[in-house]
XYZ file of N, CA and C in Angstrom:
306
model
N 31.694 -23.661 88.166
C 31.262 -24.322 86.938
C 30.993 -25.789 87.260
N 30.115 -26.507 86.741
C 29.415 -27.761 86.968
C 29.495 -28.481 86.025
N 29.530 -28.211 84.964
C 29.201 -28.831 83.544
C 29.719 -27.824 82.767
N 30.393 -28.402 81.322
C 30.521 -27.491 80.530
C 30.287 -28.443 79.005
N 29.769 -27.686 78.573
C 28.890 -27.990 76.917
C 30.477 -27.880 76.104
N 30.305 -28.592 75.177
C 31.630 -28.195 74.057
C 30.826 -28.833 73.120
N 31.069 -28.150 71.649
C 31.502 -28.149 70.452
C 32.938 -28.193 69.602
N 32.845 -29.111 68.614
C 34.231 -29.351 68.178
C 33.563 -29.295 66.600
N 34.042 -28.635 66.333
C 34.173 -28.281 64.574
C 35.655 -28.448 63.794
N 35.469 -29.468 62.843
C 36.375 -29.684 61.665
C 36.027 -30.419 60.501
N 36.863 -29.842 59.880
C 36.500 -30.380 58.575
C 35.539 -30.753 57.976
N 34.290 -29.640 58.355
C 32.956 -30.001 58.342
C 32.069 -30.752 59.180
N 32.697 -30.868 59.879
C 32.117 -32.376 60.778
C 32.073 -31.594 62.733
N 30.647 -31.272 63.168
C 30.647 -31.012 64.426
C 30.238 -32.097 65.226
N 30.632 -32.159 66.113
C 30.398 -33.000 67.697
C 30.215 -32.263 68.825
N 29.218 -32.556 69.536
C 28.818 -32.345 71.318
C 29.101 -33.336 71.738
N 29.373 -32.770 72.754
C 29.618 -33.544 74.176
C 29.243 -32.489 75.471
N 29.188 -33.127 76.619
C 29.868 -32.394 77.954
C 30.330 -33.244 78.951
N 31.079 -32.244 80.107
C 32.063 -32.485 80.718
C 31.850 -32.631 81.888
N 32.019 -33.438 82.730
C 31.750 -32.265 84.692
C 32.855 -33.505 85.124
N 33.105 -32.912 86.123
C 33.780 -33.458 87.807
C 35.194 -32.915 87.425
N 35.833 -34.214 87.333
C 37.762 -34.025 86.827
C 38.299 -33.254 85.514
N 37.045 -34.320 84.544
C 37.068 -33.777 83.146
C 37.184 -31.886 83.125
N 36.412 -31.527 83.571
C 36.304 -29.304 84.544
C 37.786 -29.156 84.615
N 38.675 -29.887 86.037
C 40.024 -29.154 86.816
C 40.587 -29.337 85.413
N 40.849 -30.751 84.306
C 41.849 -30.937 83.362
C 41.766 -29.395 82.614
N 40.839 -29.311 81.801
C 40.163 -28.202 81.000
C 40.708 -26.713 81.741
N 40.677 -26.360 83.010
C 40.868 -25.534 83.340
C 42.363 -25.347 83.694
N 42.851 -26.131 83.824
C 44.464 -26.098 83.898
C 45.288 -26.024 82.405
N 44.637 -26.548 81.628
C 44.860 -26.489 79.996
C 45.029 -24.972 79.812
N 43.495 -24.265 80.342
C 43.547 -22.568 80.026
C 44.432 -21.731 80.779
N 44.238 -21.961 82.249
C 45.566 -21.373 83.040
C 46.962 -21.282 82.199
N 47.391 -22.967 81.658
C 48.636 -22.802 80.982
C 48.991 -21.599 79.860
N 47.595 -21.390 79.416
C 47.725 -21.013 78.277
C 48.110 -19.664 78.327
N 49.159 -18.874 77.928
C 49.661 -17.268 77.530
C 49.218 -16.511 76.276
N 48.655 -15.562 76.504
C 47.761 -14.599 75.127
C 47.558 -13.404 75.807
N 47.313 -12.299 74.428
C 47.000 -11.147 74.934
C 46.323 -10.604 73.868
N 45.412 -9.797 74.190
C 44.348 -9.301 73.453
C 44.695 -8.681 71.792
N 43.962 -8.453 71.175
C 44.126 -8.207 69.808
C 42.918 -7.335 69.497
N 43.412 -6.263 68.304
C 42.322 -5.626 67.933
C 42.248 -6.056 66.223
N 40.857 -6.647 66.022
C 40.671 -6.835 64.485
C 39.455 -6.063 64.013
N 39.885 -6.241 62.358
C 38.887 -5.385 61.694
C 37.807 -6.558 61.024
N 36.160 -5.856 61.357
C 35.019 -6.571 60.841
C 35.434 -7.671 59.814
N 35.098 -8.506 59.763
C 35.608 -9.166 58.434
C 36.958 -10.105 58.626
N 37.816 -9.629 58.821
C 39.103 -10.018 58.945
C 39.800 -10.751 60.601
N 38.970 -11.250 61.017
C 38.990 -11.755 62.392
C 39.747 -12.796 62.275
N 40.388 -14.017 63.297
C 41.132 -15.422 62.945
C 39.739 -15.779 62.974
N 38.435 -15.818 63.236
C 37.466 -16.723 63.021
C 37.229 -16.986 61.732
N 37.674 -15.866 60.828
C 37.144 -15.613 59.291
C 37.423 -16.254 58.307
N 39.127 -17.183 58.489
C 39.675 -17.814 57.816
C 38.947 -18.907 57.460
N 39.352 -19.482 56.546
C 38.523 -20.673 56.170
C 39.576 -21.931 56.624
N 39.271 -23.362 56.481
C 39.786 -24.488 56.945
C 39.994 -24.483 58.313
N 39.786 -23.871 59.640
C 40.422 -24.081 60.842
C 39.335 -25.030 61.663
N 39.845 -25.190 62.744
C 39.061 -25.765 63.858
C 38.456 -25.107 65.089
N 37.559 -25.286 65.507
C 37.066 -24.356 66.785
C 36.376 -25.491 67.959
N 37.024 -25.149 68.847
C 36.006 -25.895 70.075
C 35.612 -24.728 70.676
N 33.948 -24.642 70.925
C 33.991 -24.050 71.661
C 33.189 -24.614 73.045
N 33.150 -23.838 74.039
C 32.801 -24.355 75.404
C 31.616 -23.057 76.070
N 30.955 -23.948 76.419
C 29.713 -22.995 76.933
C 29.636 -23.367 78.398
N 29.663 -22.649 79.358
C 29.764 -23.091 81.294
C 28.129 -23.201 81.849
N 27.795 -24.019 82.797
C 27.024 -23.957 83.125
C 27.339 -23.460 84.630
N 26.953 -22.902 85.555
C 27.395 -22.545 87.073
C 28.681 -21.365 86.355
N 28.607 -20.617 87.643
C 30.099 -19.623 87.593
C 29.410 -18.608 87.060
N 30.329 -17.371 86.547
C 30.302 -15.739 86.121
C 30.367 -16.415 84.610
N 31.722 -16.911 84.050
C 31.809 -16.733 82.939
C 31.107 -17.327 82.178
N 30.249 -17.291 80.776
C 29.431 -17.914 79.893
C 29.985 -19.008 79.377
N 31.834 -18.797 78.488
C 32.273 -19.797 78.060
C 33.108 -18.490 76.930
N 34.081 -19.672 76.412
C 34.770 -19.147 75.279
C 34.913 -20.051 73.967
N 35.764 -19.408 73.134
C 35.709 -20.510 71.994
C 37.804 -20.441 71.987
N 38.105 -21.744 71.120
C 39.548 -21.753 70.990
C 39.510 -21.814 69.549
N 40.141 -21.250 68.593
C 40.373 -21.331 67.158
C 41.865 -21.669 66.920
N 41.888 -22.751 66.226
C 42.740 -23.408 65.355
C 43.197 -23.128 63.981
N 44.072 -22.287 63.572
C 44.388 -21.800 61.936
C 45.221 -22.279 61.618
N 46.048 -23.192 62.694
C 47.312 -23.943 61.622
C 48.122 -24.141 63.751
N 48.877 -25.178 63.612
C 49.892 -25.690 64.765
C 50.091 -24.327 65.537
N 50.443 -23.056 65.376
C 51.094 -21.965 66.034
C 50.408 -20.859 65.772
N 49.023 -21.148 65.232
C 48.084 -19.895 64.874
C 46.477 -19.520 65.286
N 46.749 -20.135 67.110
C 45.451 -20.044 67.932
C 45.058 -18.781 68.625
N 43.739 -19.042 68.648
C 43.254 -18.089 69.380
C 42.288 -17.657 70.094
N 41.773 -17.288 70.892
C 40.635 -17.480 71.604
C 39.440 -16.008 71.836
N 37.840 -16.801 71.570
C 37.196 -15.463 71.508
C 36.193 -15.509 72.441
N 36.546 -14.644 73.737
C 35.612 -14.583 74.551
C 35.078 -13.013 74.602
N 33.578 -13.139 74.874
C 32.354 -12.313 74.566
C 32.691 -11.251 73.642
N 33.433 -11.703 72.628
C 33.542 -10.742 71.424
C 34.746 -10.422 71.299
N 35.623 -10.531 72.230
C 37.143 -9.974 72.355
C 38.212 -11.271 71.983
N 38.911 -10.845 70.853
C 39.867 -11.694 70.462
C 41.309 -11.868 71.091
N 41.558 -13.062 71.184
C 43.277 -13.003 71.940
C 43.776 -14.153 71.070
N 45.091 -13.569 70.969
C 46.249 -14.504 70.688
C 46.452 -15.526 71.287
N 47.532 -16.553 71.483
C 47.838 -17.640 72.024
C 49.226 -17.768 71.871
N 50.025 -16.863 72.513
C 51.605 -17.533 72.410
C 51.630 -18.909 72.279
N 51.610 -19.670 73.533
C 52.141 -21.141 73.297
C 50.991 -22.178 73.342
N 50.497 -21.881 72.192
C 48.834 -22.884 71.886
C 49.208 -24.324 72.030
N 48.633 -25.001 72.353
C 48.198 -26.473 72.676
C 46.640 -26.996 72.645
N 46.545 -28.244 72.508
C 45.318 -29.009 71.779
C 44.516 -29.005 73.410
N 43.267 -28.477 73.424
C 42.394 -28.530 74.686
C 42.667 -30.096 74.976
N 42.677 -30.137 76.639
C 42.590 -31.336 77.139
C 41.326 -32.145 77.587
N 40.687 -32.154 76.311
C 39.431 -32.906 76.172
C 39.200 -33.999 75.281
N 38.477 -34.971 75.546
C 38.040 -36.250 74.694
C 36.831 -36.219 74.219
N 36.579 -36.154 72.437
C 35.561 -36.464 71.893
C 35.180 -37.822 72.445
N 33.590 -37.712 72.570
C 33.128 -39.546 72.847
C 33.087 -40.378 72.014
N 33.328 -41.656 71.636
C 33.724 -42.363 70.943
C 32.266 -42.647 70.249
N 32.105 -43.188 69.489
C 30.544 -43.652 68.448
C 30.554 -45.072 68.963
C-alpha cells in the first residue's frame, strides 16, 4: 500500500484527506491491534444502519486489499465493514489518523 484515501463522516460533516509513508505503518498497527470477529446481519439492520454514528472509511491504493470502513455507534460499539462482511470490535479504539487542519 502507497497511499491510502480516507473519509471521515460526523455529524454531518465529511472530510478527505490521504496518507502515505509513516502516516501507512501508524494506521496499520492501529488495525493489527484491533480484535473482532465476524457477524452475520439482517438487510436493513446492519451497525451501518443506525443513525448518529461515525465512519472513516479508507480506500488503499497499491496491495490486494481495496480498503475497509470503521463504524462508530457509541465508545464500545465499533465495527468494521470490509467488502460487505461485517465484524465486531472487541477492544475498539479511535483510528490513528489526523484530520488536516483548515
Amino acid at each position: 500500500v502507497t497511499k491510502i484515501d480516507i473519509t471521515h463522516y460526523i455529524g454531518g460533516k465529511t472530510t478527505n484527506w490521504s496518507v502515505e509513508g509513516t502516516e501507512i505503518e501508524l494506521l496499520r498497527e492501529w488495525l493489527d491491534d484491533l480484535s473482532y470477529k465476524h457477524i452475520d446481519v439482517e438487510e436493513g439492520r446492519s451497525p451501518g444502519d443506525s443513525n448518529g454514528g461515525e465512519v472513516y472509511s479508507f480506500v488503499f491504493t497499491g496491495g490486494e486489499w481495496p480498503g475497509f470502513s470503521y463504524v462508530i455507534n457509541g465508545e464500545s460499539d465499533c465495527y468494521i465493514l470490509s467488502e460487505g462482511n461485517w465484524f465486531s470490535v472487541a477492544n475498539p479504539s479511535n483510528p490513528t489518523v489526523s484530520e488536516p487542519t483548515e
